[in-house]
Amino acid sequence: MNLPVILFILLLIVAGSYKKKFHFAKFWLSITAVIFLPGLASAFFEGFHLLSVRNDIWMSVLLGSLAGIFLYKVIFRKMYGFSTFEHELSHALVALVFFRRIKKFVVTRHNGGYIEYSEGFGGNVGNYFISLGPYFLPTFTLFSVLIRPFLPDTWFPVYDFWIGVTFSYQMMNNVDEIRMNWTKKRFRSAGTAKYTETDIGKEGYIFSFIIILALKLFILSQLLFILVKGYSGIWENLEFIAEKSLVFYQYLW
């Protein structure tokens, strides 16, 4: 990586921070995400390496993931309204993280859905994360992994099979959702006559790409570390991300 490449990345980030006016919050969020991308990518692959040496876990997760691909193609994709519910639930969960009050939670079978939430903690930064929540938050996998350390041994390996199913669902559903929402076209909001932009169209392609990629890598790496090491893996993963990011920039220097 040389100076022209760095300048090109900065220009992309600046361009992604514009929408009618320059958004400083988007600029600094994008810069922070890009700075930690080397460590995030390394932690993601390290998580898979840790999983690969745990023979008591990885085979069940792998079989569940393969089953999840089949189930998504045959069943989940055709359950109209289910992916919409999961999409709006992700918005709502991120809103709750920012201490927002959920005013409306609307899901329709064929016409999409929406949520309304109060303004408050986090301001515009919180709004950006809430808007992009469904694209980086693997809701079902998140809850499944977080409760795993509390379950009795008799639940395994069946429960790890279930985690694999949720992982496949989340990843394949994410691909479909991003493909559908990667547009500036306006659509009629569910249950209203109002036309609005998609989440990604509203936040901008460059900003959305950077934030979704960084947070997706961060959350998945955390879940992989927790899956293998329990809750002690959270801090280990954070240290790993910081260390690998530092090593990367020391190498560049």
One Martini backbone bead per residue (centre of mass of N, CA, C, O) as a GRO file, in nm:
protein
  253
    1MET     BB    1   0.093   0.038   0.026
    2ASN     BB    2   0.050   0.362  -0.096
    3LEU     BB    3  -0.024   0.685  -0.135
    4PRO     BB    4  -0.236   0.659  -0.368
    5VAL     BB    5  -0.411   0.451  -0.221
    6ILE     BB    6  -0.478   0.618   0.029
    7LEU     BB    7  -0.608   0.855  -0.125
    8PHE     BB    8  -0.830   0.688  -0.259
    9ILE     BB    9  -0.969   0.597   0.001
   10LEU     BB   10  -1.028   0.881   0.109
   11LEU     BB   11  -1.204   0.969  -0.131
   12LEU     BB   12  -1.420   0.755  -0.090
   13ILE     BB   13  -1.500   0.840   0.197
   14VAL     BB   14  -1.579   1.127   0.126
   15ALA     BB   15  -1.794   1.050  -0.083
   16GLY     BB   16  -1.959   0.870   0.132
   17SER     BB   17  -2.020   1.149   0.315
   18TYR     BB   18  -2.209   1.235   0.087
   19LYS     BB   19  -2.548   1.403   0.117
   20LYS     BB   20  -2.580   1.722   0.018
   21LYS     BB   21  -2.379   1.676   0.265
   22PHE     BB   22  -2.139   1.669   0.503
   23HIS     BB   23  -2.055   1.378   0.709
   24PHE     BB   24  -1.863   1.340   0.982
   25ALA     BB   25  -1.960   1.071   1.104
   26LYS     BB   26  -1.915   0.899   0.850
   27PHE     BB   27  -1.619   0.955   0.817
   28TRP     BB   28  -1.515   0.845   1.099
   29LEU     BB   29  -1.639   0.566   1.079
   30SER     BB   30  -1.489   0.481   0.822
   31ILE     BB   31  -1.201   0.519   0.922
   32THR     BB   32  -1.217   0.323   1.160
   33ALA     BB   33  -1.294   0.071   0.998
   34VAL     BB   34  -1.044   0.065   0.810
   35ILE     BB   35  -0.823   0.046   1.027
   36PHE     BB   36  -0.953  -0.244   1.141
   37LEU     BB   37  -0.970  -0.451   0.903
   38PRO     BB   38  -0.717  -0.629   0.937
   39GLY     BB   39  -0.803  -0.738   1.220
   40LEU     BB   40  -1.085  -0.844   1.145
   41ALA     BB   41  -0.997  -1.048   0.931
   42SER     BB   42  -0.805  -1.210   1.112
   43ALA     BB   43  -1.019  -1.289   1.329
   44PHE     BB   44  -1.206  -1.444   1.144
   45PHE     BB   45  -0.995  -1.665   1.059
   46GLU     BB   46  -0.919  -1.748   1.348
   47GLY     BB   47  -1.197  -1.855   1.425
   48PHE     BB   48  -1.192  -2.089   1.217
   49HIS     BB   49  -0.939  -2.221   1.326
   50LEU     BB   50  -1.044  -2.283   1.610
   51LEU     BB   51  -1.281  -2.457   1.508
   52SER     BB   52  -1.112  -2.677   1.340
   53VAL     BB   53  -0.985  -2.803   1.629
   54ARG     BB   54  -1.293  -2.870   1.712
   55ASN     BB   55  -1.434  -3.174   1.678
   56ASP     BB   56  -1.694  -3.126   1.874
   57ILE     BB   57  -1.809  -2.884   1.665
   58TRP     BB   58  -1.756  -2.846   1.351
   59MET     BB   59  -1.927  -3.080   1.229
   60SER     BB   60  -2.205  -2.981   1.323
   61VAL     BB   61  -2.191  -2.702   1.191
   62LEU     BB   62  -2.148  -2.799   0.902
   63LEU     BB   63  -2.404  -2.971   0.874
   64GLY     BB   64  -2.595  -2.738   0.941
   65SER     BB   65  -2.510  -2.555   0.704
   66LEU     BB   66  -2.596  -2.748   0.478
   67ALA     BB   67  -2.889  -2.769   0.570
   68GLY     BB   68  -2.947  -2.460   0.556
   69ILE     BB   69  -2.927  -2.431   0.251
   70PHE     BB   70  -3.163  -2.617   0.185
   71LEU     BB   71  -3.382  -2.479   0.364
   72TYR     BB   72  -3.370  -2.204   0.228
   73LYS     BB   73  -3.446  -2.293  -0.062
   74VAL     BB   74  -3.717  -2.460   0.025
   75ILE     BB   75  -3.839  -2.277   0.276
   76PHE     BB   76  -3.753  -1.988   0.388
   77ARG     BB   77  -3.784  -1.830   0.112
   78LYS     BB   78  -4.115  -1.908   0.117
   79MET     BB   79  -4.159  -1.745   0.391
   80TYR     BB   80  -4.360  -1.510   0.395
   81GLY     BB   81  -4.242  -1.266   0.638
   82PHE     BB   82  -3.995  -1.383   0.789
   83SER     BB   83  -3.764  -1.197   0.681
   84THR     BB   84  -3.908  -0.939   0.763
   85PHE     BB   85  -3.909  -0.990   1.064
   86GLU     BB   86  -3.597  -1.015   1.095
   87HIS     BB   87  -3.534  -0.735   0.984
   88GLU     BB   88  -3.699  -0.565   1.195
   89LEU     BB   89  -3.569  -0.690   1.446
   90SER     BB   90  -3.287  -0.576   1.394
   91HIS     BB   91  -3.360  -0.285   1.411
   92ALA     BB   92  -3.476  -0.300   1.702
   93LEU     BB   93  -3.222  -0.403   1.853
   94VAL     BB   94  -3.040  -0.162   1.783
   95ALA     BB   95  -3.226   0.048   1.908
   96LEU     BB   96  -3.203  -0.065   2.200
   97VAL     BB   97  -2.898  -0.016   2.229
   98PHE     BB   98  -2.987   0.309   2.197
   99PHE     BB   99  -3.243   0.357   2.378
  100ARG     BB  100  -3.495   0.305   2.209
  101ARG     BB  101  -3.829   0.348   2.128
  102ILE     BB  102  -4.077   0.139   2.020
  103LYS     BB  103  -4.362   0.231   1.831
  104LYS     BB  104  -4.329   0.043   1.568
  105PHE     BB  105  -4.425  -0.297   1.433
  106VAL     BB  106  -4.416  -0.388   1.090
  107VAL     BB  107  -4.565  -0.682   0.922
  108THR     BB  108  -4.580  -0.830   0.606
  109ARG     BB  109  -4.618  -1.075   0.369
  110HIS     BB  110  -4.567  -0.883   0.078
  111ASN     BB  111  -4.496  -0.552   0.180
  112GLY     BB  112  -4.326  -0.562   0.416
  113GLY     BB  113  -4.171  -0.320   0.650
  114TYR     BB  114  -4.159  -0.145   0.979
  115ILE     BB  115  -4.013   0.103   1.196
  116GLU     BB  116  -4.058   0.295   1.498
  117TYR     BB  117  -3.851   0.543   1.665
  118SER     BB  118  -3.688   0.709   1.888
  119GLU     BB  119  -3.511   0.954   1.981
  120GLY     BB  120  -3.151   0.988   2.092
  121PHE     BB  121  -2.920   0.797   2.154
  122GLY     BB  122  -2.653   0.877   1.916
  123GLY     BB  123  -2.816   0.991   1.705
  124ASN     BB  124  -2.701   0.961   1.390
  125VAL     BB  125  -2.527   0.718   1.454
  126GLY     BB  126  -2.758   0.539   1.548
  127ASN     BB  127  -2.918   0.555   1.281
  128TYR     BB  128  -2.712   0.408   1.105
  129PHE     BB  129  -2.711   0.138   1.258
  130ILE     BB  130  -3.013   0.081   1.241
  131SER     BB  131  -3.039   0.083   0.931
  132LEU     BB  132  -2.793  -0.156   0.900
  133GLY     BB  133  -2.850  -0.400   1.090
  134PRO     BB  134  -2.958  -0.641   0.896
  135TYR     BB  135  -2.656  -0.661   0.745
  136PHE     BB  136  -2.476  -0.736   1.031
  137LEU     BB  137  -2.703  -0.892   1.199
  138PRO     BB  138  -2.711  -1.226   1.331
  139THR     BB  139  -2.962  -1.287   1.518
  140PHE     BB  140  -2.993  -1.600   1.558
  141THR     BB  141  -2.692  -1.662   1.601
  142LEU     BB  142  -2.640  -1.478   1.836
  143PHE     BB  143  -2.834  -1.611   2.042
  144SER     BB  144  -2.730  -1.903   2.014
  145VAL     BB  145  -2.435  -1.843   2.114
  146LEU     BB  146  -2.488  -1.684   2.385
  147ILE     BB  147  -2.639  -1.947   2.526
  148ARG     BB  148  -2.443  -2.192   2.510
  149PRO     BB  149  -2.273  -2.179   2.789
  150PHE     BB  150  -2.559  -2.262   2.956
  151LEU     BB  151  -2.567  -2.543   2.847
  152PRO     BB  152  -2.602  -2.863   2.850
  153ASP     BB  153  -2.437  -3.142   2.727
  154THR     BB  154  -2.703  -3.286   2.610
  155TRP     BB  155  -2.734  -3.072   2.361
  156PHE     BB  156  -2.490  -3.217   2.247
  157PRO     BB  157  -2.459  -3.159   1.896
  158VAL     BB  158  -2.739  -3.040   1.812
  159TYR     BB  159  -2.701  -2.736   1.869
  160ASP     BB  160  -2.468  -2.695   1.661
  161PHE     BB  161  -2.644  -2.757   1.422
  162TRP     BB  162  -2.831  -2.513   1.461
  163ILE     BB  163  -2.614  -2.297   1.425
  164GLY     BB  164  -2.557  -2.372   1.129
  165VAL     BB  165  -2.839  -2.306   1.022
  166THR     BB  166  -2.839  -2.003   1.102
  167PHE     BB  167  -2.589  -1.922   0.942
  168SER     BB  168  -2.696  -1.983   0.659
  169TYR     BB  169  -2.941  -1.806   0.670
  170GLN     BB  170  -2.803  -1.534   0.724
  171MET     BB  171  -2.613  -1.527   0.477
  172MET     BB  172  -2.825  -1.569   0.248
  173ASN     BB  173  -3.017  -1.342   0.332
  174ASN     BB  174  -2.811  -1.114   0.310
  175VAL     BB  175  -2.756  -1.136   0.011
  176ASP     BB  176  -3.048  -1.080  -0.079
  177GLU     BB  177  -3.086  -0.806   0.068
  178ILE     BB  178  -2.852  -0.650  -0.060
  179ARG     BB  179  -2.939  -0.686  -0.353
  180MET     BB  180  -3.225  -0.545  -0.316
  181ASN     BB  181  -3.095  -0.269  -0.158
  182TRP     BB  182  -2.889  -0.196  -0.401
  183THR     BB  183  -3.056   0.099  -0.428
  184LYS     BB  184  -3.227   0.411  -0.535
  185LYS     BB  185  -3.492   0.311  -0.537
  186ARG     BB  186  -3.819   0.367  -0.484
  187PHE     BB  187  -4.070   0.284  -0.233
  188ARG     BB  188  -4.350   0.157  -0.083
  189SER     BB  189  -4.448   0.170   0.218
  190ALA     BB  190  -4.582  -0.013   0.448
  191GLY     BB  191  -4.915   0.092   0.481
  192THR     BB  192  -4.845   0.326   0.273
  193ALA     BB  193  -4.801   0.617   0.044
  194LYS     BB  194  -4.502   0.625   0.087
  195TYR     BB  195  -4.190   0.714  -0.038
  196THR     BB  196  -3.876   0.529  -0.026
  197GLU     BB  197  -3.572   0.428   0.067
  198THR     BB  198  -3.340   0.232   0.114
  199ASP     BB  199  -3.109   0.182   0.345
  200ILE     BB  200  -2.864   0.197   0.148
  201GLY     BB  201  -2.959   0.437  -0.023
  202LYS     BB  202  -2.969   0.637   0.220
  203GLU     BB  203  -2.654   0.596   0.319
  204GLY     BB  204  -2.486   0.468   0.104
  205TYR     BB  205  -2.263   0.267  -0.052
  206ILE     BB  206  -1.986   0.314   0.081
  207PHE     BB  207  -2.066   0.329   0.377
  208SER     BB  208  -2.221   0.059   0.387
  209PHE     BB  209  -1.990  -0.128   0.307
  210ILE     BB  210  -1.794  -0.064   0.538
  211ILE     BB  211  -1.982  -0.120   0.783
  212ILE     BB  212  -2.080  -0.403   0.715
  213LEU     BB  213  -1.805  -0.539   0.696
  214ALA     BB  214  -1.689  -0.467   0.976
  215LEU     BB  215  -1.932  -0.574   1.156
  216LYS     BB  216  -1.941  -0.858   1.046
  217LEU     BB  217  -1.655  -0.943   1.128
  218PHE     BB  218  -1.682  -0.878   1.428
  219ILE     BB  219  -1.927  -1.059   1.505
  220LEU     BB  220  -1.827  -1.331   1.390
  221SER     BB  221  -1.565  -1.345   1.552
  222GLN     BB  222  -1.698  -1.341   1.828
  223LEU     BB  223  -1.871  -1.599   1.789
  224LEU     BB  224  -1.635  -1.793   1.739
  225PHE     BB  225  -1.491  -1.748   2.010
  226ILE     BB  226  -1.733  -1.828   2.189
  227LEU     BB  227  -1.781  -2.114   2.076
  228VAL     BB  228  -1.489  -2.211   2.179
  229LYS     BB  229  -1.431  -2.021   2.470
  230GLY     BB  230  -1.646  -1.844   2.537
  231TYR     BB  231  -1.652  -1.540   2.708
  232SER     BB  232  -1.337  -1.510   2.697
  233GLY     BB  233  -1.328  -1.454   2.381
  234ILE     BB  234  -1.390  -1.154   2.367
  235TRP     BB  235  -1.118  -1.035   2.466
  236GLU     BB  236  -0.934  -1.193   2.276
  237ASN     BB  237  -1.047  -1.068   2.018
  238LEU     BB  238  -0.981  -0.772   2.076
  239GLU     BB  239  -0.675  -0.816   2.100
  240PHE     BB  240  -0.635  -0.936   1.818
  241ILE     BB  241  -0.730  -0.694   1.652
  242ALA     BB  242  -0.528  -0.487   1.762
  243GLU     BB  243  -0.265  -0.642   1.700
  244LYS     BB  244  -0.305  -0.686   1.387
  245SER     BB  245  -0.332  -0.391   1.316
  246LEU     BB  246  -0.055  -0.303   1.422
  247VAL     BB  247   0.119  -0.495   1.253
  248PHE     BB  248   0.032  -0.388   0.977
  249TYR     BB  249   0.137  -0.088   1.022
  250GLN     BB  250   0.429  -0.165   1.086
  251TYR     BB  251   0.484  -0.290   0.812
  252LEU     BB  252   0.431  -0.035   0.643
  253TRP     BB  253   0.650   0.139   0.804
   0.00000   0.00000   0.00000
